[in-house]
Amino acid sequence: MSDKTSSNAMWGGRFAAGPDAIMEAINASIGFDKRLAAQDIEGSRAHAAMLAATGIVSDSDAGAIREGLLTVLSEIEEGRFAFSTALEDIHMNVEARLKEIIGEPAGRLHTARSRNDQVATDFRLWVRDQCDAAVEGLTALMRALLVQAEAGADWVMPGFTHLQTAQPVTWGHHMMAYVEMFARDRSRFADARTRMNECPLGAAALAGTSFPIDREMTAHALGFDRPAANSLDAVSDRDFALEFLAAASICAMHLSRFAEELVIWSSAQFRFVTLSDRFSTGSSIMPQKKNPDAAELIRAKIGRIVGANIALLTVMKGLPLAYSKDMQEDKEQVFDAADTLMLALAAMTGMVGDMTANRAALEAAAASGFSTATDLADWLVREMGLPFREAHHVTGALVALAESKGCDLKDLSLDEMHAAHGGITNAVYDVLGVHNSVASRTSYGGTAPVQVHAQIARWKEALA
Ligand code: ARG
């Protein structure tokens, strides 16, 4: 088969000579599409059963094909299969081996089919599995976040905007923010799966077939909701893979943001969290170092995933209908992006499960940076009847005073407060404490522990 003077056994009828070695090298996809072996064989077995049911091939030939394909599958799974570059791709490798095993009936398998609908089917099956795996991985991560949220539902920490202290929030609230984000990621993968779940098989090369095939039967056998309605579209679009990559890109962006927070939080300057030894590494020169490498790598992995998304969009954007060989470039990008995403999800889940939030450090930081200045302004509005703009101004003057004295707002005396506004009473000190501050933010979705507990309860039920 690899003899360059002999033409390809699958399509070489009109060729006098075999391909140049360079042609073979650029053309072959077997080096990577061997990952589609299980899907290819599943698709072929469904196709063979349909060919028999519709009387297009005999029951005995279809039976031999279906049995033989199982033999091929076990050879591949057990690493006993000799993949051939000359046979280009997984489809022809499997069929050629089937012929060696069962002989002449193997030649009937490709009736009413093309590699174009075959690869579109195989790849959809593969990407569909990855959508399911992403949903599962995200669910595990959400569960790990819920455990963290519940443990520290009312622990106070600084909430940031511009990475400057803004207002105190609760640890549980911060964890639950990520639960919401990862839940949307999960639903994006589920949506993509629903849309992609139509079967291309039977579209043949591009135009359908003159054989009396039963497309409902193969679609059903392969777990698709229905056959794809237009044969040209069925073999020529890869939007399902792009949707997976888009969902993966957004999810990787969320993972990257959280990873960035973990890198910051685990630093000696913050000490908000301690990452476990299992998810940290040391330095070969600085004995004291414990580095958040897993978080850093998760932060970086988005580059590959978004890169895959851009690469495939670029491959697809100028292709006339229907199939073009350009589309063979879809697989490596999606394989790498999927592997990367699953690894990043697993690493994040492990890290979140193992990490310890440092309650005291969170609380100490929560009170710094005049984080309750808004509470003071709100109090002036509520209790003194000041317009908010004026309250903002009075509070600003008190912040400047505290800053110049190097103390917190709560450390200012009532006399000092009166310099800014004569009506301020002792009751103001109640709102300057971070616990009171978070407890007061009871609006729906707010940071008050009562709201956070409600969020947690809702998600616990949803994930049960
Ligand atoms: N290896 C090919 C791919 O991945 C399979 C389809 C080939 N079709 C063709 N008409 N040459 O796209």
Short mmCIF file of C-alpha atoms and ligand atoms in Angstrom, two decimals:
data_model
loop_
_atom_site.label_atom_id
_atom_site.label_comp_id
_atom_site.label_asym_id
_atom_site.label_seq_id
_atom_site.Cartn_x
_atom_site.Cartn_y
_atom_site.Cartn_z
CA MET A 1 0.00 0.00 0.00
CA SER A 2 2.80 2.44 0.78
CA ASP A 3 4.49 1.52 -2.51
CA LYS A 4 4.48 4.88 -4.27
CA THR A 5 4.02 3.40 -7.69
CA SER A 6 0.73 1.72 -6.82
CA SER A 7 -2.40 3.83 -6.74
CA ASN A 8 -4.74 4.08 -3.75
CA ALA A 9 -6.84 0.96 -3.27
CA MET A 10 -9.87 2.99 -2.23
CA TRP A 11 -10.00 5.63 -4.94
CA GLY A 12 -7.13 4.83 -7.31
CA GLY A 13 -9.15 3.42 -10.23
CA ARG A 14 -8.39 6.33 -12.53
CA PHE A 15 -4.81 6.81 -11.32
CA ALA A 16 -1.80 5.32 -13.05
CA ALA A 17 0.67 6.27 -10.31
CA GLY A 18 0.56 6.63 -6.57
CA PRO A 19 1.01 9.93 -4.75
CA ASP A 20 4.31 11.61 -4.09
CA ALA A 21 5.56 11.18 -0.54
CA ILE A 22 4.96 14.88 0.13
CA MET A 23 1.43 14.58 -1.25
CA GLU A 24 0.83 11.66 1.08
CA ALA A 25 2.23 13.60 4.02
CA ILE A 26 0.07 16.68 3.50
CA ASN A 27 -3.01 14.64 2.68
CA ALA A 28 -2.99 12.13 5.52
CA SER A 29 -5.07 12.72 8.63
CA ILE A 30 -4.72 9.29 10.20
CA GLY A 31 -2.10 10.64 12.61
CA PHE A 32 -4.86 12.51 14.41
CA ASP A 33 -8.24 11.29 13.18
CA LYS A 34 -7.54 7.84 14.63
CA ARG A 35 -9.19 9.42 17.67
CA LEU A 36 -12.47 9.08 15.77
CA ALA A 37 -12.13 5.29 15.47
CA ALA A 38 -14.93 4.40 17.88
CA GLN A 39 -17.30 6.94 16.33
CA ASP A 40 -16.36 5.82 12.82
CA ILE A 41 -17.12 2.21 13.60
CA GLU A 42 -20.33 3.08 15.42
CA GLY A 43 -21.45 5.08 12.39
CA SER A 44 -20.50 2.31 9.96
CA ARG A 45 -22.33 -0.32 11.99
CA ALA A 46 -25.47 1.81 12.00
CA HIS A 47 -25.11 2.39 8.27
CA ALA A 48 -24.67 -1.34 7.57
CA ALA A 49 -27.74 -2.23 9.62
CA MET A 50 -29.74 0.33 7.66
CA LEU A 51 -28.44 -0.99 4.31
CA ALA A 52 -29.73 -4.43 5.29
CA ALA A 53 -33.07 -3.18 6.65
CA THR A 54 -33.73 -1.34 3.40
CA GLY A 55 -32.68 -4.32 1.26
CA ILE A 56 -29.72 -2.44 -0.25
CA VAL A 57 -27.30 -5.15 0.92
CA SER A 58 -28.07 -8.66 2.09
CA ASP A 59 -28.55 -9.49 5.74
CA SER A 60 -25.60 -11.85 5.63
CA ASP A 61 -23.25 -9.24 4.16
CA ALA A 62 -24.41 -6.62 6.67
CA GLY A 63 -24.00 -9.13 9.48
CA ALA A 64 -20.45 -9.90 8.38
CA ILE A 65 -19.69 -6.19 8.13
CA ARG A 66 -21.10 -5.43 11.57
CA GLU A 67 -19.22 -8.32 13.18
CA GLY A 68 -16.01 -7.53 11.34
CA LEU A 69 -16.18 -3.91 12.46
CA LEU A 70 -16.27 -5.05 16.08
CA THR A 71 -13.10 -7.04 15.46
CA VAL A 72 -11.47 -3.94 13.98
CA LEU A 73 -12.58 -1.90 17.00
CA SER A 74 -11.06 -4.34 19.45
CA GLU A 75 -7.81 -4.38 17.47
CA ILE A 76 -7.67 -0.58 17.69
CA GLU A 77 -8.63 -0.48 21.37
CA GLU A 78 -6.01 -3.07 22.22
CA GLY A 79 -3.31 -1.30 20.24
CA ARG A 80 -2.97 -4.15 17.75
CA PHE A 81 -4.00 -2.13 14.71
CA ALA A 82 -1.41 -1.10 12.13
CA PHE A 83 -2.44 2.37 10.95
CA SER A 84 -1.34 3.23 7.44
CA THR A 85 -0.56 6.73 6.20
CA ALA A 86 -1.09 5.59 2.62
CA LEU A 87 -4.70 4.89 3.57
CA GLU A 88 -5.02 8.57 4.54
CA ASP A 89 -7.60 8.59 7.24
CA ILE A 90 -9.49 6.58 9.82
CA HIS A 91 -12.33 5.83 7.42
CA MET A 92 -10.16 4.08 4.85
CA ASN A 93 -7.94 2.44 7.43
CA VAL A 94 -10.96 0.81 9.03
CA GLU A 95 -12.50 -0.24 5.74
CA ALA A 96 -9.25 -1.69 4.40
CA ARG A 97 -8.78 -3.75 7.53
CA LEU A 98 -12.40 -4.87 7.38
CA LYS A 99 -11.72 -6.18 3.89
CA GLU A 100 -8.73 -8.15 5.16
CA ILE A 101 -10.92 -9.69 7.85
CA ILE A 102 -14.21 -10.41 6.05
CA GLY A 103 -13.27 -10.17 2.38
CA GLU A 104 -15.65 -9.14 -0.39
CA PRO A 105 -18.69 -7.97 1.68
CA ALA A 106 -16.52 -5.16 3.07
CA GLY A 107 -16.74 -3.47 -0.31
CA ARG A 108 -20.50 -3.04 0.13
CA LEU A 109 -20.27 -0.93 3.26
CA HIS A 110 -19.58 2.27 1.37
CA THR A 111 -22.81 1.97 -0.65
CA ALA A 112 -24.94 5.14 -0.43
CA ARG A 113 -22.29 6.89 1.61
CA SER A 114 -19.24 9.10 1.18
CA ARG A 115 -16.39 9.99 3.45
CA ASN A 116 -17.94 13.44 3.49
CA ASP A 117 -21.07 12.44 5.38
CA GLN A 118 -19.04 9.83 7.25
CA VAL A 119 -16.55 12.30 8.70
CA ALA A 120 -19.27 14.86 9.43
CA THR A 121 -21.10 12.16 11.40
CA ASP A 122 -18.03 10.87 13.22
CA PHE A 123 -16.94 14.32 14.24
CA ARG A 124 -20.39 15.33 15.47
CA LEU A 125 -20.52 12.21 17.61
CA TRP A 126 -17.12 13.08 19.04
CA VAL A 127 -17.90 16.73 19.73
CA ARG A 128 -21.26 15.74 21.21
CA ASP A 129 -19.42 13.55 23.73
CA GLN A 130 -17.17 16.46 24.58
CA CYS A 131 -20.19 18.67 25.27
CA ASP A 132 -21.37 16.04 27.72
CA ALA A 133 -17.92 15.84 29.29
CA ALA A 134 -17.79 19.63 29.65
CA VAL A 135 -21.20 19.66 31.33
CA GLU A 136 -20.01 16.97 33.72
CA GLY A 137 -16.72 18.74 34.44
CA LEU A 138 -18.48 22.02 35.07
CA THR A 139 -20.99 20.37 37.38
CA ALA A 140 -18.15 18.97 39.47
CA LEU A 141 -16.54 22.40 39.65
CA MET A 142 -19.83 24.02 40.67
CA ARG A 143 -20.20 21.46 43.45
CA ALA A 144 -16.69 22.23 44.73
CA LEU A 145 -17.49 25.95 44.71
CA LEU A 146 -20.73 25.32 46.59
CA VAL A 147 -18.83 23.57 49.37
CA GLN A 148 -16.50 26.57 49.67
CA ALA A 149 -19.44 28.98 49.57
CA GLU A 150 -21.34 27.16 52.26
CA ALA A 151 -18.35 26.93 54.59
CA GLY A 152 -17.80 30.68 54.45
CA ALA A 153 -21.22 32.02 53.54
CA ASP A 154 -20.94 34.88 56.05
CA TRP A 155 -17.19 35.41 56.10
CA VAL A 156 -16.37 38.97 55.14
CA MET A 157 -13.80 39.97 52.58
CA PRO A 158 -13.12 43.04 50.48
CA GLY A 159 -15.08 43.34 47.29
CA PHE A 160 -13.10 45.06 44.57
CA THR A 161 -13.69 47.24 41.58
CA HIS A 162 -10.61 48.24 39.58
CA LEU A 163 -8.87 45.88 42.05
CA GLN A 164 -9.28 48.71 44.58
CA THR A 165 -11.25 48.04 47.74
CA ALA A 166 -14.87 48.86 47.03
CA GLN A 167 -17.31 47.43 49.57
CA PRO A 168 -17.18 44.45 51.88
CA VAL A 169 -18.70 41.28 50.47
CA THR A 170 -18.98 37.75 51.75
CA TRP A 171 -16.75 34.87 50.73
CA GLY A 172 -19.82 32.82 49.95
CA HIS A 173 -21.08 35.54 47.65
CA HIS A 174 -17.80 35.62 45.75
CA MET A 175 -17.77 31.83 45.33
CA MET A 176 -21.38 31.84 44.18
CA ALA A 177 -20.57 34.44 41.52
CA TYR A 178 -18.44 31.76 39.85
CA VAL A 179 -21.18 29.19 40.25
CA GLU A 180 -23.42 31.46 38.16
CA MET A 181 -20.73 31.92 35.52
CA PHE A 182 -19.94 28.22 35.24
CA ALA A 183 -23.65 27.45 35.14
CA ARG A 184 -23.99 29.63 32.06
CA ASP A 185 -21.01 27.86 30.52
CA ARG A 186 -22.72 24.58 31.23
CA SER A 187 -25.89 25.70 29.52
CA ARG A 188 -23.88 26.89 26.51
CA PHE A 189 -22.46 23.39 26.05
CA ALA A 190 -25.91 21.89 26.51
CA ASP A 191 -27.38 24.30 23.94
CA ALA A 192 -24.63 23.54 21.46
CA ARG A 193 -25.27 19.85 21.91
CA THR A 194 -28.98 20.25 21.20
CA ARG A 195 -28.30 22.17 18.01
CA MET A 196 -25.61 19.83 16.71
CA ASN A 197 -27.65 16.69 17.32
CA GLU A 198 -28.74 16.12 13.72
CA CYS A 199 -27.36 13.28 11.66
CA PRO A 200 -25.42 14.02 8.44
CA LEU A 201 -25.27 10.34 7.45
CA GLY A 202 -27.04 9.76 4.14
CA ALA A 203 -26.09 13.15 2.75
CA ALA A 204 -23.46 11.08 0.90
CA ALA A 205 -20.90 13.19 -0.99
CA LEU A 206 -23.14 16.27 -1.10
CA ALA A 207 -26.33 15.60 -3.01
CA GLY A 208 -27.93 12.66 -1.22
CA THR A 209 -28.22 9.27 -2.89
CA SER A 210 -30.39 7.35 -5.34
CA PHE A 211 -30.46 4.33 -3.04
CA PRO A 212 -33.61 3.94 -0.92
CA ILE A 213 -31.86 4.64 2.38
CA ASP A 214 -33.61 5.22 5.70
CA ARG A 215 -32.03 8.29 7.27
CA GLU A 216 -34.36 8.24 10.26
CA MET A 217 -33.06 4.79 11.11
CA THR A 218 -29.37 5.73 11.17
CA ALA A 219 -30.08 9.01 12.93
CA HIS A 220 -31.99 7.17 15.63
CA ALA A 221 -29.40 4.41 15.98
CA LEU A 222 -26.69 6.99 16.61
CA GLY A 223 -28.69 8.95 19.18
CA PHE A 224 -29.37 11.92 16.93
CA ASP A 225 -32.69 13.73 17.20
CA ARG A 226 -33.27 13.67 13.43
CA PRO A 227 -31.44 13.52 10.11
CA ALA A 228 -29.95 16.82 8.92
CA ALA A 229 -32.47 18.35 6.53
CA ASN A 230 -30.17 19.51 3.73
CA SER A 231 -27.44 17.29 2.34
CA LEU A 232 -25.21 20.16 1.20
CA ASP A 233 -25.36 21.77 4.63
CA ALA A 234 -24.87 18.42 6.36
CA VAL A 235 -21.47 17.71 4.79
CA SER A 236 -20.17 21.24 4.59
CA ASP A 237 -20.69 23.02 7.86
CA ARG A 238 -18.57 22.79 10.96
CA ASP A 239 -20.54 25.32 12.97
CA PHE A 240 -21.16 22.62 15.58
CA ALA A 241 -17.43 22.42 16.21
CA LEU A 242 -17.20 26.21 16.26
CA GLU A 243 -19.99 26.43 18.80
CA PHE A 244 -18.15 23.97 20.98
CA LEU A 245 -14.98 26.04 20.65
CA ALA A 246 -16.86 29.27 21.35
CA ALA A 247 -18.42 27.81 24.48
CA ALA A 248 -15.01 26.44 25.45
CA SER A 249 -13.42 29.85 24.90
CA ILE A 250 -15.91 31.60 27.16
CA CYS A 251 -15.55 28.90 29.79
CA ALA A 252 -11.76 29.14 29.57
CA MET A 253 -12.07 32.90 30.03
CA HIS A 254 -14.04 32.33 33.24
CA LEU A 255 -11.51 29.76 34.41
CA SER A 256 -8.72 32.19 33.63
CA ARG A 257 -10.27 35.01 35.64
CA PHE A 258 -10.77 32.78 38.64
CA ALA A 259 -7.24 31.42 38.26
CA GLU A 260 -5.95 34.99 38.26
CA GLU A 261 -7.77 35.64 41.53
CA LEU A 262 -6.26 32.52 43.04
CA VAL A 263 -2.79 33.65 42.00
CA ILE A 264 -3.36 37.03 43.66
CA TRP A 265 -5.11 35.60 46.71
CA SER A 266 -2.44 33.01 47.42
CA SER A 267 0.35 35.60 47.45
CA ALA A 268 2.07 36.56 50.71
CA GLN A 269 0.61 40.07 50.35
CA PHE A 270 -2.98 38.84 50.25
CA ARG A 271 -3.01 35.45 51.98
CA PHE A 272 -6.74 35.14 51.29
CA VAL A 273 -6.34 31.47 50.44
CA THR A 274 -3.85 28.71 50.98
CA LEU A 275 -3.59 26.30 48.07
CA SER A 276 -2.91 22.71 48.92
CA ASP A 277 0.47 21.11 48.39
CA ARG A 278 -1.22 18.81 45.90
CA PHE A 279 -1.92 21.75 43.62
CA SER A 280 1.24 23.80 44.16
CA THR A 281 4.88 23.48 43.23
CA GLY A 282 8.16 24.59 44.76
CA SER A 283 11.08 26.56 43.46
CA SER A 284 14.43 24.91 42.76
CA ILE A 285 16.32 27.90 44.16
CA MET A 286 14.06 29.63 46.70
CA PRO A 287 13.20 27.18 49.47
CA GLN A 288 10.34 29.26 50.86
CA LYS A 289 8.38 29.34 47.60
CA LYS A 290 5.06 27.64 47.07
CA ASN A 291 3.91 28.53 43.61
CA PRO A 292 0.35 28.44 42.26
CA ASP A 293 1.44 26.81 38.98
CA ALA A 294 -1.85 25.07 38.35
CA ALA A 295 -3.70 28.38 38.58
CA GLU A 296 -1.15 30.06 36.33
CA LEU A 297 -1.43 27.33 33.72
CA ILE A 298 -5.23 27.44 33.81
CA ARG A 299 -4.93 31.20 33.32
CA ALA A 300 -2.75 30.57 30.28
CA LYS A 301 -4.62 27.67 28.68
CA ILE A 302 -7.24 29.97 27.23
CA GLY A 303 -4.67 30.95 24.62
CA ARG A 304 -4.81 27.53 23.01
CA ILE A 305 -8.57 27.29 23.20
CA VAL A 306 -9.30 30.71 21.72
CA GLY A 307 -6.53 30.02 19.21
CA ALA A 308 -8.37 26.89 18.08
CA ASN A 309 -11.60 28.85 17.77
CA ILE A 310 -9.95 31.52 15.59
CA ALA A 311 -8.07 28.91 13.56
CA LEU A 312 -11.20 26.97 12.64
CA LEU A 313 -13.22 30.10 11.92
CA THR A 314 -10.43 31.16 9.59
CA VAL A 315 -10.35 27.76 7.89
CA MET A 316 -14.10 27.83 7.31
CA LYS A 317 -14.74 31.42 6.38
CA GLY A 318 -14.05 31.29 2.65
CA LEU A 319 -15.15 27.79 1.71
CA PRO A 320 -17.72 27.40 -1.05
CA LEU A 321 -20.28 24.64 -0.51
CA ALA A 322 -20.02 21.76 -0.07
CA TYR A 323 -17.05 19.75 1.27
CA SER A 324 -13.49 20.97 0.80
CA LYS A 325 -10.39 19.24 2.09
CA ASP A 326 -9.64 22.36 4.14
CA MET A 327 -12.14 20.98 6.61
CA GLN A 328 -9.78 18.18 7.54
CA GLU A 329 -8.00 20.90 9.53
CA ASP A 330 -10.94 21.03 11.93
CA LYS A 331 -9.94 18.08 14.04
CA GLU A 332 -6.58 18.85 15.60
CA GLN A 333 -7.83 22.22 16.80
CA VAL A 334 -10.93 20.76 18.41
CA PHE A 335 -9.06 17.78 19.89
CA ASP A 336 -6.48 20.03 21.50
CA ALA A 337 -9.02 22.56 22.74
CA ALA A 338 -11.20 19.83 24.25
CA ASP A 339 -8.26 18.10 25.95
CA THR A 340 -7.07 21.44 27.27
CA LEU A 341 -10.47 22.44 28.58
CA MET A 342 -11.10 19.13 30.34
CA LEU A 343 -7.70 19.28 32.01
CA ALA A 344 -8.20 22.87 33.09
CA LEU A 345 -11.63 22.05 34.52
CA ALA A 346 -10.28 19.07 36.44
CA ALA A 347 -7.34 21.09 37.78
CA MET A 348 -9.58 23.94 38.88
CA THR A 349 -11.99 21.53 40.55
CA GLY A 350 -9.13 19.89 42.41
CA MET A 351 -7.67 23.19 43.46
CA VAL A 352 -10.99 24.59 44.70
CA GLY A 353 -11.74 21.40 46.57
CA ASP A 354 -8.41 21.48 48.35
CA MET A 355 -7.93 25.17 49.06
CA THR A 356 -8.38 26.80 52.46
CA ALA A 357 -9.84 30.27 52.74
CA ASN A 358 -8.13 32.23 55.50
CA ARG A 359 -11.03 33.75 57.37
CA ALA A 360 -8.94 36.09 59.53
CA ALA A 361 -6.97 37.51 56.61
CA LEU A 362 -10.18 38.01 54.63
CA GLU A 363 -11.82 39.82 57.52
CA ALA A 364 -8.82 42.04 58.23
CA ALA A 365 -8.65 43.03 54.59
CA ALA A 366 -12.40 43.59 54.45
CA ALA A 367 -12.18 46.49 56.90
CA SER A 368 -9.24 48.19 55.24
CA GLY A 369 -9.40 50.72 52.44
CA PHE A 370 -12.44 52.55 53.89
CA SER A 371 -14.62 49.78 52.52
CA THR A 372 -17.65 50.98 54.50
CA ALA A 373 -17.58 54.53 53.13
CA THR A 374 -20.69 53.82 51.04
CA ASP A 375 -22.46 52.57 54.17
CA LEU A 376 -21.62 55.87 55.86
CA ALA A 377 -22.95 57.88 52.92
CA ASP A 378 -26.11 55.75 52.81
CA TRP A 379 -26.56 56.28 56.56
CA LEU A 380 -26.34 60.08 56.11
CA VAL A 381 -29.05 59.83 53.46
CA ARG A 382 -31.25 57.53 55.51
CA GLU A 383 -30.84 59.04 58.98
CA MET A 384 -29.98 62.70 58.28
CA GLY A 385 -32.09 63.11 55.17
CA LEU A 386 -29.10 64.38 53.16
CA PRO A 387 -29.23 64.24 49.36
CA PHE A 388 -26.88 61.42 48.25
CA ARG A 389 -24.49 63.81 46.51
CA GLU A 390 -24.03 65.80 49.72
CA ALA A 391 -23.66 62.62 51.78
CA HIS A 392 -20.99 61.49 49.30
CA HIS A 393 -19.15 64.78 49.85
CA VAL A 394 -19.33 64.62 53.66
CA THR A 395 -18.10 61.01 53.60
CA GLY A 396 -15.27 61.97 51.27
CA ALA A 397 -14.10 64.57 53.78
CA LEU A 398 -14.15 61.95 56.57
CA VAL A 399 -12.20 59.49 54.40
CA ALA A 400 -9.58 62.19 53.75
CA LEU A 401 -9.37 62.88 57.48
CA ALA A 402 -8.98 59.19 58.37
CA GLU A 403 -6.42 58.77 55.64
CA SER A 404 -4.36 61.68 56.94
CA LYS A 405 -4.53 60.21 60.45
CA GLY A 406 -3.68 56.73 59.20
CA CYS A 407 -6.80 55.21 60.75
CA ASP A 408 -10.07 53.63 59.66
CA LEU A 409 -13.43 55.45 59.52
CA LYS A 410 -14.63 53.69 62.64
CA ASP A 411 -11.60 55.03 64.55
CA LEU A 412 -12.65 58.67 64.06
CA SER A 413 -14.19 60.24 67.15
CA LEU A 414 -17.69 61.71 67.13
CA ASP A 415 -16.12 65.18 67.43
CA GLU A 416 -14.07 64.56 64.35
CA MET A 417 -17.23 63.36 62.56
CA HIS A 418 -19.02 66.55 63.59
CA ALA A 419 -16.41 68.61 61.82
CA ALA A 420 -17.81 67.17 58.61
CA HIS A 421 -21.48 67.16 59.63
CA GLY A 422 -22.91 68.33 62.92
CA GLY A 423 -25.87 65.95 62.97
CA ILE A 424 -23.93 62.68 63.04
CA THR A 425 -24.75 60.52 66.10
CA ASN A 426 -23.17 57.53 67.79
CA ALA A 427 -25.43 55.24 65.80
CA VAL A 428 -23.17 55.82 62.80
CA TYR A 429 -20.60 53.40 64.25
CA ASP A 430 -23.00 50.53 63.66
CA VAL A 431 -22.83 50.90 59.91
CA LEU A 432 -19.06 51.28 59.87
CA GLY A 433 -18.50 47.65 60.83
CA VAL A 434 -18.01 45.24 57.94
CA HIS A 435 -20.38 42.62 59.32
CA ASN A 436 -23.20 45.10 59.57
CA SER A 437 -22.30 46.38 56.16
CA VAL A 438 -22.69 43.01 54.44
CA ALA A 439 -25.71 42.07 56.55
CA SER A 440 -27.48 45.20 55.33
CA ARG A 441 -27.19 44.32 51.62
CA THR A 442 -30.25 42.13 51.54
CA SER A 443 -31.49 43.07 48.07
CA TYR A 444 -32.07 40.07 45.81
CA GLY A 445 -28.69 38.72 44.70
CA GLY A 446 -26.89 40.91 47.22
CA THR A 447 -24.01 39.99 49.48
CA ALA A 448 -25.93 39.64 52.78
CA PRO A 449 -25.47 36.15 54.24
CA VAL A 450 -29.23 35.66 54.13
CA GLN A 451 -29.17 36.17 50.37
CA VAL A 452 -26.04 34.05 49.94
CA HIS A 453 -27.64 31.18 51.83
CA ALA A 454 -30.64 31.45 49.55
CA GLN A 455 -28.37 31.24 46.48
CA ILE A 456 -26.59 28.24 47.93
CA ALA A 457 -29.85 26.48 48.73
CA ARG A 458 -31.13 27.09 45.20
CA TRP A 459 -28.02 25.64 43.60
CA LYS A 460 -27.78 22.72 45.98
CA GLU A 461 -31.24 21.72 44.94
CA ALA A 462 -30.50 22.26 41.26
CA LEU A 463 -27.35 20.13 41.43
CA ALA A 464 -28.78 17.42 43.65
N1 ARG B 1 -10.06 12.86 6.19
C1 ARG B 1 -11.09 13.62 5.61
C2 ARG B 1 -11.49 14.79 6.51
O1 ARG B 1 -11.16 14.75 7.63
C3 ARG B 1 -12.29 12.76 5.36
C4 ARG B 1 -13.17 13.24 4.26
C5 ARG B 1 -12.48 13.12 2.96
N2 ARG B 1 -13.33 13.40 1.87
C6 ARG B 1 -12.90 13.58 0.63
N3 ARG B 1 -13.80 13.84 -0.27
N4 ARG B 1 -11.64 13.49 0.32
O2 ARG B 1 -12.11 15.74 6.10
#
